């Protein structure tokens, strides 16, 4: 089976050199650039605004995978799309009308992602499965990089994979949080095809990005 997609989270990069960091991960074999947007309200951290995404856009031709951790979220969709987001992923807890929000993302010409927190029931996916291009399963509680993978997430990945397969959905199944060479295998075996990794990609500095990504792909491929 083919290697899983690796989506480095630039939350773990050197913010003083963001443009170079994005160029470096593309050269190192990354598939998507994962951008964690935090508002200091929905999650207890404050990160990347649309102007930063816009400034980074010319530095890479990879898809920009923007994970929106803001509440409300609807008022930000257009700004991040205009800034260059290709995928916009939203948490159902961040607004009252999840189906409408997903539809709006597609209307803007982006791919729509639904994010499930560790405590968010999988059942919500059944109601909106036709409206999603990506299901993002959080394997940590959102807010910070460098947290430990929650082992119960693998069972959740299996349950989401079963729903997508049953309805014949081509949506990507992405996992985010604590993904390393030690945890990626269980994620892929359970049915994930796209993995976000912050610490595991950026540790060791620019010279290590290519071997870090290659090691994740190899460990994921072995499990596929
Ligand atoms: C957590 C973010 C993740 C995080 C991943 O709120 O959504 O993308 O940065 O970082 P690692 O891979 O270090 O857990
Ligand atoms: Zn994320």
PDB file of C-alpha atoms and ligand atoms in Angstrom:
ATOM      1  CA  UNK A   1       0.000   0.000   0.000  1.00  0.00           C
ATOM      2  CA  UNK A   2       1.100   3.570  -0.609  1.00  0.00           C
ATOM      3  CA  UNK A   3       2.677   5.642   2.141  1.00  0.00           C
ATOM      4  CA  UNK A   4       0.311   7.790   4.202  1.00  0.00           C
ATOM      5  CA  UNK A   5       0.230  11.537   3.646  1.00  0.00           C
ATOM      6  CA  UNK A   6       2.388  13.450   6.123  1.00  0.00           C
ATOM      7  CA  UNK A   7       1.115  16.901   7.111  1.00  0.00           C
ATOM      8  CA  UNK A   8       3.711  18.765   9.205  1.00  0.00           C
ATOM      9  CA  UNK A   9       2.152  21.174  11.706  1.00  0.00           C
ATOM     10  CA  UNK A  10       4.043  24.455  11.453  1.00  0.00           C
ATOM     11  CA  UNK A  11       3.070  25.109  15.075  1.00  0.00           C
ATOM     12  CA  UNK A  12       6.284  23.229  15.889  1.00  0.00           C
ATOM     13  CA  UNK A  13       8.430  25.234  13.454  1.00  0.00           C
ATOM     14  CA  UNK A  14      10.629  28.262  14.124  1.00  0.00           C
ATOM     15  CA  UNK A  15       8.171  31.186  13.904  1.00  0.00           C
ATOM     16  CA  UNK A  16      11.024  33.611  13.275  1.00  0.00           C
ATOM     17  CA  UNK A  17      11.746  31.800   9.982  1.00  0.00           C
ATOM     18  CA  UNK A  18       8.308  30.600   8.883  1.00  0.00           C
ATOM     19  CA  UNK A  19       8.773  31.034   5.128  1.00  0.00           C
ATOM     20  CA  UNK A  20      12.029  29.068   5.134  1.00  0.00           C
ATOM     21  CA  UNK A  21      10.453  26.393   7.322  1.00  0.00           C
ATOM     22  CA  UNK A  22       7.579  25.878   4.869  1.00  0.00           C
ATOM     23  CA  UNK A  23      10.037  25.650   1.961  1.00  0.00           C
ATOM     24  CA  UNK A  24      12.155  23.206   3.927  1.00  0.00           C
ATOM     25  CA  UNK A  25       9.309  20.793   4.721  1.00  0.00           C
ATOM     26  CA  UNK A  26       8.192  20.796   1.085  1.00  0.00           C
ATOM     27  CA  UNK A  27      11.745  19.939   0.002  1.00  0.00           C
ATOM     28  CA  UNK A  28      11.836  17.247   2.696  1.00  0.00           C
ATOM     29  CA  UNK A  29       8.824  15.382   1.294  1.00  0.00           C
ATOM     30  CA  UNK A  30       5.802  16.795   3.142  1.00  0.00           C
ATOM     31  CA  UNK A  31       2.404  16.305   1.490  1.00  0.00           C
ATOM     32  CA  UNK A  32       0.242  19.026   3.079  1.00  0.00           C
ATOM     33  CA  UNK A  33       1.175  22.052   5.216  1.00  0.00           C
ATOM     34  CA  UNK A  34      -0.908  21.865   8.410  1.00  0.00           C
ATOM     35  CA  UNK A  35      -1.696  25.291   9.880  1.00  0.00           C
ATOM     36  CA  UNK A  36      -3.076  25.379  13.434  1.00  0.00           C
ATOM     37  CA  UNK A  37      -5.246  28.445  13.977  1.00  0.00           C
ATOM     38  CA  UNK A  38      -5.945  29.078  17.679  1.00  0.00           C
ATOM     39  CA  UNK A  39      -7.951  31.987  19.073  1.00  0.00           C
ATOM     40  CA  UNK A  40      -7.209  32.000  22.820  1.00  0.00           C
ATOM     41  CA  UNK A  41     -10.900  31.310  23.445  1.00  0.00           C
ATOM     42  CA  UNK A  42     -11.928  28.008  21.850  1.00  0.00           C
ATOM     43  CA  UNK A  43      -8.492  26.728  22.819  1.00  0.00           C
ATOM     44  CA  UNK A  44      -6.083  28.220  25.361  1.00  0.00           C
ATOM     45  CA  UNK A  45      -3.455  29.414  22.875  1.00  0.00           C
ATOM     46  CA  UNK A  46      -3.160  32.103  20.207  1.00  0.00           C
ATOM     47  CA  UNK A  47      -1.420  31.460  16.901  1.00  0.00           C
ATOM     48  CA  UNK A  48      -1.714  32.168  13.189  1.00  0.00           C
ATOM     49  CA  UNK A  49      -3.925  34.832  11.568  1.00  0.00           C
ATOM     50  CA  UNK A  50      -4.940  34.968   7.890  1.00  0.00           C
ATOM     51  CA  UNK A  51      -2.257  37.537   7.040  1.00  0.00           C
ATOM     52  CA  UNK A  52       0.424  35.064   8.081  1.00  0.00           C
ATOM     53  CA  UNK A  53      -1.118  32.371   5.864  1.00  0.00           C
ATOM     54  CA  UNK A  54      -1.205  34.871   2.990  1.00  0.00           C
ATOM     55  CA  UNK A  55       2.457  35.723   3.516  1.00  0.00           C
ATOM     56  CA  UNK A  56       3.396  32.029   3.503  1.00  0.00           C
ATOM     57  CA  UNK A  57       1.358  31.100   0.432  1.00  0.00           C
ATOM     58  CA  UNK A  58       4.043  32.005  -2.165  1.00  0.00           C
ATOM     59  CA  UNK A  59       6.588  29.845  -0.342  1.00  0.00           C
ATOM     60  CA  UNK A  60       4.971  26.508  -1.227  1.00  0.00           C
ATOM     61  CA  UNK A  61       2.849  24.790  -3.834  1.00  0.00           C
ATOM     62  CA  UNK A  62       1.635  22.160  -1.341  1.00  0.00           C
ATOM     63  CA  UNK A  63      -1.993  22.176  -0.191  1.00  0.00           C
ATOM     64  CA  UNK A  64      -2.491  24.424   2.851  1.00  0.00           C
ATOM     65  CA  UNK A  65      -4.475  22.411   5.384  1.00  0.00           C
ATOM     66  CA  UNK A  66      -5.920  24.941   7.828  1.00  0.00           C
ATOM     67  CA  UNK A  67      -7.231  23.613  11.148  1.00  0.00           C
ATOM     68  CA  UNK A  68      -9.520  26.269  12.596  1.00  0.00           C
ATOM     69  CA  UNK A  69      -9.729  26.242  16.388  1.00  0.00           C
ATOM     70  CA  UNK A  70     -11.771  29.429  16.759  1.00  0.00           C
ATOM     71  CA  UNK A  71     -15.256  30.116  18.086  1.00  0.00           C
ATOM     72  CA  UNK A  72     -17.149  31.455  16.329  1.00  0.00           C
ATOM     73  CA  UNK A  73     -15.608  30.070  13.152  1.00  0.00           C
ATOM     74  CA  UNK A  74     -17.971  31.125  10.350  1.00  0.00           C
ATOM     75  CA  UNK A  75     -16.657  34.694  10.211  1.00  0.00           C
ATOM     76  CA  UNK A  76     -13.115  33.457   9.443  1.00  0.00           C
ATOM     77  CA  UNK A  77     -13.765  31.067   6.551  1.00  0.00           C
ATOM     78  CA  UNK A  78     -13.537  33.610   3.768  1.00  0.00           C
ATOM     79  CA  UNK A  79     -10.407  35.307   5.091  1.00  0.00           C
ATOM     80  CA  UNK A  80      -8.435  32.054   5.346  1.00  0.00           C
ATOM     81  CA  UNK A  81      -9.704  30.869   1.947  1.00  0.00           C
ATOM     82  CA  UNK A  82      -8.632  34.149   0.355  1.00  0.00           C
ATOM     83  CA  UNK A  83      -5.294  33.855   2.114  1.00  0.00           C
ATOM     84  CA  UNK A  84      -4.708  30.553   0.307  1.00  0.00           C
ATOM     85  CA  UNK A  85      -6.207  27.717   2.350  1.00  0.00           C
ATOM     86  CA  UNK A  86      -7.057  24.623   0.286  1.00  0.00           C
ATOM     87  CA  UNK A  87      -8.622  22.669   3.154  1.00  0.00           C
ATOM     88  CA  UNK A  88     -10.576  24.297   5.981  1.00  0.00           C
ATOM     89  CA  UNK A  89     -11.311  22.018   8.935  1.00  0.00           C
ATOM     90  CA  UNK A  90     -13.795  22.993  11.638  1.00  0.00           C
ATOM     91  CA  UNK A  91     -14.875  21.691  15.035  1.00  0.00           C
ATOM     92  CA  UNK A  92     -18.645  21.138  15.419  1.00  0.00           C
ATOM     93  CA  UNK A  93     -18.443  22.837  18.840  1.00  0.00           C
ATOM     94  CA  UNK A  94     -17.313  26.089  17.219  1.00  0.00           C
ATOM     95  CA  UNK A  95     -20.667  27.102  15.786  1.00  0.00           C
ATOM     96  CA  UNK A  96     -24.367  26.229  15.844  1.00  0.00           C
ATOM     97  CA  UNK A  97     -24.803  24.930  12.263  1.00  0.00           C
ATOM     98  CA  UNK A  98     -22.096  22.442  11.357  1.00  0.00           C
ATOM     99  CA  UNK A  99     -23.778  21.321   8.119  1.00  0.00           C
ATOM    100  CA  UNK A 100     -24.133  24.895   6.917  1.00  0.00           C
ATOM    101  CA  UNK A 101     -20.529  25.716   7.802  1.00  0.00           C
ATOM    102  CA  UNK A 102     -19.222  22.698   5.859  1.00  0.00           C
ATOM    103  CA  UNK A 103     -21.370  23.700   2.876  1.00  0.00           C
ATOM    104  CA  UNK A 104     -20.029  27.241   3.005  1.00  0.00           C
ATOM    105  CA  UNK A 105     -16.457  25.937   2.897  1.00  0.00           C
ATOM    106  CA  UNK A 106     -17.193  23.998  -0.296  1.00  0.00           C
ATOM    107  CA  UNK A 107     -18.979  27.033  -1.742  1.00  0.00           C
ATOM    108  CA  UNK A 108     -15.766  28.975  -1.236  1.00  0.00           C
ATOM    109  CA  UNK A 109     -13.980  26.339  -3.332  1.00  0.00           C
ATOM    110  CA  UNK A 110     -12.071  24.662  -0.508  1.00  0.00           C
ATOM    111  CA  UNK A 111     -12.223  21.121   0.819  1.00  0.00           C
ATOM    112  CA  UNK A 112     -14.284  20.793   3.984  1.00  0.00           C
ATOM    113  CA  UNK A 113     -12.917  19.072   7.082  1.00  0.00           C
ATOM    114  CA  UNK A 114     -14.821  17.943  10.185  1.00  0.00           C
ATOM    115  CA  UNK A 115     -12.712  17.694  13.358  1.00  0.00           C
ATOM    116  CA  UNK A 116     -13.616  15.294  16.171  1.00  0.00           C
ATOM    117  CA  UNK A 117     -12.169  16.076  19.607  1.00  0.00           C
ATOM    118  CA  UNK A 118     -11.405  13.173  21.936  1.00  0.00           C
ATOM    119  CA  UNK A 119     -14.808  13.666  23.627  1.00  0.00           C
ATOM    120  CA  UNK A 120     -16.806  14.403  20.452  1.00  0.00           C
ATOM    121  CA  UNK A 121     -19.053  11.466  19.504  1.00  0.00           C
ATOM    122  CA  UNK A 122     -18.371   9.849  16.134  1.00  0.00           C
ATOM    123  CA  UNK A 123     -22.134   9.794  15.501  1.00  0.00           C
ATOM    124  CA  UNK A 124     -22.141  13.392  14.234  1.00  0.00           C
ATOM    125  CA  UNK A 125     -20.258  12.210  11.143  1.00  0.00           C
ATOM    126  CA  UNK A 126     -23.261  10.087  10.103  1.00  0.00           C
ATOM    127  CA  UNK A 127     -25.310  13.286   9.765  1.00  0.00           C
ATOM    128  CA  UNK A 128     -22.861  15.232   7.591  1.00  0.00           C
ATOM    129  CA  UNK A 129     -20.780  12.576   5.851  1.00  0.00           C
ATOM    130  CA  UNK A 130     -21.812  13.728   2.358  1.00  0.00           C
ATOM    131  CA  UNK A 131     -20.580  17.229   3.206  1.00  0.00           C
ATOM    132  CA  UNK A 132     -17.033  16.332   4.243  1.00  0.00           C
ATOM    133  CA  UNK A 133     -13.820  15.846   2.281  1.00  0.00           C
ATOM    134  CA  UNK A 134     -11.636  15.244   5.349  1.00  0.00           C
ATOM    135  CA  UNK A 135     -12.391  13.804   8.789  1.00  0.00           C
ATOM    136  CA  UNK A 136      -9.759  14.924  11.297  1.00  0.00           C
ATOM    137  CA  UNK A 137      -9.600  12.875  14.485  1.00  0.00           C
ATOM    138  CA  UNK A 138      -7.884  14.640  17.377  1.00  0.00           C
ATOM    139  CA  UNK A 139      -5.671  12.218  19.269  1.00  0.00           C
ATOM    140  CA  UNK A 140      -4.913  14.923  21.882  1.00  0.00           C
ATOM    141  CA  UNK A 141      -7.062  17.734  23.262  1.00  0.00           C
ATOM    142  CA  UNK A 142      -6.396  20.701  20.975  1.00  0.00           C
ATOM    143  CA  UNK A 143      -4.402  23.725  22.100  1.00  0.00           C
ATOM    144  CA  UNK A 144      -0.746  22.709  22.188  1.00  0.00           C
ATOM    145  CA  UNK A 145       1.826  20.716  20.294  1.00  0.00           C
ATOM    146  CA  UNK A 146       3.970  18.077  21.914  1.00  0.00           C
ATOM    147  CA  UNK A 147       1.251  16.233  23.836  1.00  0.00           C
ATOM    148  CA  UNK A 148       0.991  12.477  24.328  1.00  0.00           C
ATOM    149  CA  UNK A 149      -1.122  10.421  21.924  1.00  0.00           C
ATOM    150  CA  UNK A 150      -4.379   9.226  23.547  1.00  0.00           C
ATOM    151  CA  UNK A 151      -4.413   5.478  22.948  1.00  0.00           C
ATOM    152  CA  UNK A 152      -8.214   5.215  22.749  1.00  0.00           C
ATOM    153  CA  UNK A 153      -7.986   7.227  19.505  1.00  0.00           C
ATOM    154  CA  UNK A 154      -7.175   4.118  17.464  1.00  0.00           C
ATOM    155  CA  UNK A 155     -10.582   2.631  18.252  1.00  0.00           C
ATOM    156  CA  UNK A 156     -12.160   5.904  17.160  1.00  0.00           C
ATOM    157  CA  UNK A 157     -10.214   5.837  13.887  1.00  0.00           C
ATOM    158  CA  UNK A 158     -11.608   2.339  13.221  1.00  0.00           C
ATOM    159  CA  UNK A 159     -15.154   3.524  13.850  1.00  0.00           C
ATOM    160  CA  UNK A 160     -14.779   6.496  11.516  1.00  0.00           C
ATOM    161  CA  UNK A 161     -13.154   4.287   8.856  1.00  0.00           C
ATOM    162  CA  UNK A 162     -16.162   1.936   9.083  1.00  0.00           C
ATOM    163  CA  UNK A 163     -18.612   4.800   8.482  1.00  0.00           C
ATOM    164  CA  UNK A 164     -16.650   6.184   5.510  1.00  0.00           C
ATOM    165  CA  UNK A 165     -16.344   2.735   3.932  1.00  0.00           C
ATOM    166  CA  UNK A 166     -20.004   1.890   4.496  1.00  0.00           C
ATOM    167  CA  UNK A 167     -21.211   4.977   2.607  1.00  0.00           C
ATOM    168  CA  UNK A 168     -18.410   4.797   0.037  1.00  0.00           C
ATOM    169  CA  UNK A 169     -16.993   8.178   1.035  1.00  0.00           C
ATOM    170  CA  UNK A 170     -13.658   9.132  -0.554  1.00  0.00           C
ATOM    171  CA  UNK A 171     -12.918  11.507   2.357  1.00  0.00           C
ATOM    172  CA  UNK A 172      -9.440  11.494   3.844  1.00  0.00           C
ATOM    173  CA  UNK A 173      -9.148  10.220   7.395  1.00  0.00           C
ATOM    174  CA  UNK A 174      -6.570  12.397   9.133  1.00  0.00           C
ATOM    175  CA  UNK A 175      -5.188  12.110  12.690  1.00  0.00           C
ATOM    176  CA  UNK A 176      -3.679  14.986  14.678  1.00  0.00           C
ATOM    177  CA  UNK A 177      -1.766  14.993  17.966  1.00  0.00           C
ATOM    178  CA  UNK A 178       1.118  12.982  19.346  1.00  0.00           C
ATOM    179  CA  UNK A 179       1.803  11.253  16.018  1.00  0.00           C
ATOM    180  CA  UNK A 180       5.333   9.787  16.048  1.00  0.00           C
ATOM    181  CA  UNK A 181       7.133   6.786  14.551  1.00  0.00           C
ATOM    182  CA  UNK A 182       5.800   4.853  17.551  1.00  0.00           C
ATOM    183  CA  UNK A 183       2.117   5.778  17.139  1.00  0.00           C
ATOM    184  CA  UNK A 184       1.707   6.219  13.375  1.00  0.00           C
ATOM    185  CA  UNK A 185       1.488   2.473  12.707  1.00  0.00           C
ATOM    186  CA  UNK A 186      -1.583   2.009  14.899  1.00  0.00           C
ATOM    187  CA  UNK A 187      -3.262   4.984  13.207  1.00  0.00           C
ATOM    188  CA  UNK A 188      -2.666   3.634   9.699  1.00  0.00           C
ATOM    189  CA  UNK A 189      -3.688   0.078  10.661  1.00  0.00           C
ATOM    190  CA  UNK A 190      -6.928   1.512  12.045  1.00  0.00           C
ATOM    191  CA  UNK A 191      -7.649   3.269   8.741  1.00  0.00           C
ATOM    192  CA  UNK A 192      -5.957   6.675   8.697  1.00  0.00           C
ATOM    193  CA  UNK A 193      -4.400   7.877   5.426  1.00  0.00           C
ATOM    194  CA  UNK A 194      -3.180  11.359   6.457  1.00  0.00           C
ATOM    195  CA  UNK A 195      -1.186  12.145   9.589  1.00  0.00           C
ATOM    196  CA  UNK A 196      -0.427  15.512  11.144  1.00  0.00           C
ATOM    197  CA  UNK A 197       2.922  15.662  12.918  1.00  0.00           C
ATOM    198  CA  UNK A 198       4.491  18.679  14.580  1.00  0.00           C
ATOM    199  CA  UNK A 199       7.190  17.643  17.015  1.00  0.00           C
ATOM    200  CA  UNK A 200       8.017  14.441  15.123  1.00  0.00           C
ATOM    201  CA  UNK A 201       8.822  16.379  11.918  1.00  0.00           C
ATOM    202  CA  UNK A 202      10.547  19.509  13.288  1.00  0.00           C
ATOM    203  CA  UNK A 203      12.719  17.914  15.992  1.00  0.00           C
ATOM    204  CA  UNK A 204      16.410  18.148  15.220  1.00  0.00           C
ATOM    205  CA  UNK A 205      16.179  21.208  12.945  1.00  0.00           C
ATOM    206  CA  UNK A 206      16.094  21.578   9.135  1.00  0.00           C
ATOM    207  CA  UNK A 207      18.695  18.877   8.418  1.00  0.00           C
ATOM    208  CA  UNK A 208      16.461  16.323  10.124  1.00  0.00           C
ATOM    209  CA  UNK A 209      13.178  17.106   8.338  1.00  0.00           C
ATOM    210  CA  UNK A 210      13.713  14.724   5.406  1.00  0.00           C
ATOM    211  CA  UNK A 211      14.775  11.744   7.556  1.00  0.00           C
ATOM    212  CA  UNK A 212      11.999  12.514  10.054  1.00  0.00           C
ATOM    213  CA  UNK A 213       9.344  12.511   7.318  1.00  0.00           C
ATOM    214  CA  UNK A 214      10.847   9.425   5.671  1.00  0.00           C
ATOM    215  CA  UNK A 215      10.795   7.565   9.001  1.00  0.00           C
ATOM    216  CA  UNK A 216       7.126   8.442   9.546  1.00  0.00           C
ATOM    217  CA  UNK A 217       6.230   7.318   6.015  1.00  0.00           C
ATOM    218  CA  UNK A 218       8.167   4.081   6.427  1.00  0.00           C
ATOM    219  CA  UNK A 219       6.560   3.272   9.795  1.00  0.00           C
ATOM    220  CA  UNK A 220       3.134   4.109   8.338  1.00  0.00           C
ATOM    221  CA  UNK A 221       3.688   2.033   5.204  1.00  0.00           C
ATOM    222  CA  UNK A 222       4.755  -1.006   7.218  1.00  0.00           C
ATOM    223  CA  UNK A 223       1.446  -0.851   9.077  1.00  0.00           C
ATOM    224  CA  UNK A 224      -0.749  -0.308   6.013  1.00  0.00           C
TER     225      UNK A 224
HETATM  226  C1  LIG B   1      -3.049  20.603  18.543  1.00  0.00           C
HETATM  227  C2  LIG B   1      -2.760  20.813  17.071  1.00  0.00           C
HETATM  228  C3  LIG B   1      -1.793  19.830  16.483  1.00  0.00           C
HETATM  229  C4  LIG B   1      -0.420  19.833  17.086  1.00  0.00           C
HETATM  230  C5  LIG B   1       0.339  18.629  16.657  1.00  0.00           C
HETATM  231  O1  LIG B   1      -4.047  21.507  18.922  1.00  0.00           O
HETATM  232  O2  LIG B   1      -3.960  20.712  16.343  1.00  0.00           O
HETATM  233  O3  LIG B   1      -1.723  20.008  15.079  1.00  0.00           O
HETATM  234  O4  LIG B   1       0.303  20.963  16.746  1.00  0.00           O
HETATM  235  O5  LIG B   1       1.584  18.657  17.293  1.00  0.00           O
HETATM  236  P1  LIG B   1       2.333  17.333  17.765  1.00  0.00           P
HETATM  237  O6  LIG B   1       2.544  16.490  16.556  1.00  0.00           O
HETATM  238  O7  LIG B   1       3.575  17.854  18.373  1.00  0.00           O
HETATM  239  O8  LIG B   1       1.410  16.642  18.753  1.00  0.00           O
HETATM  240 ZN1  LIG B   2      -3.986  20.648  14.080  1.00  0.00          ZN
END
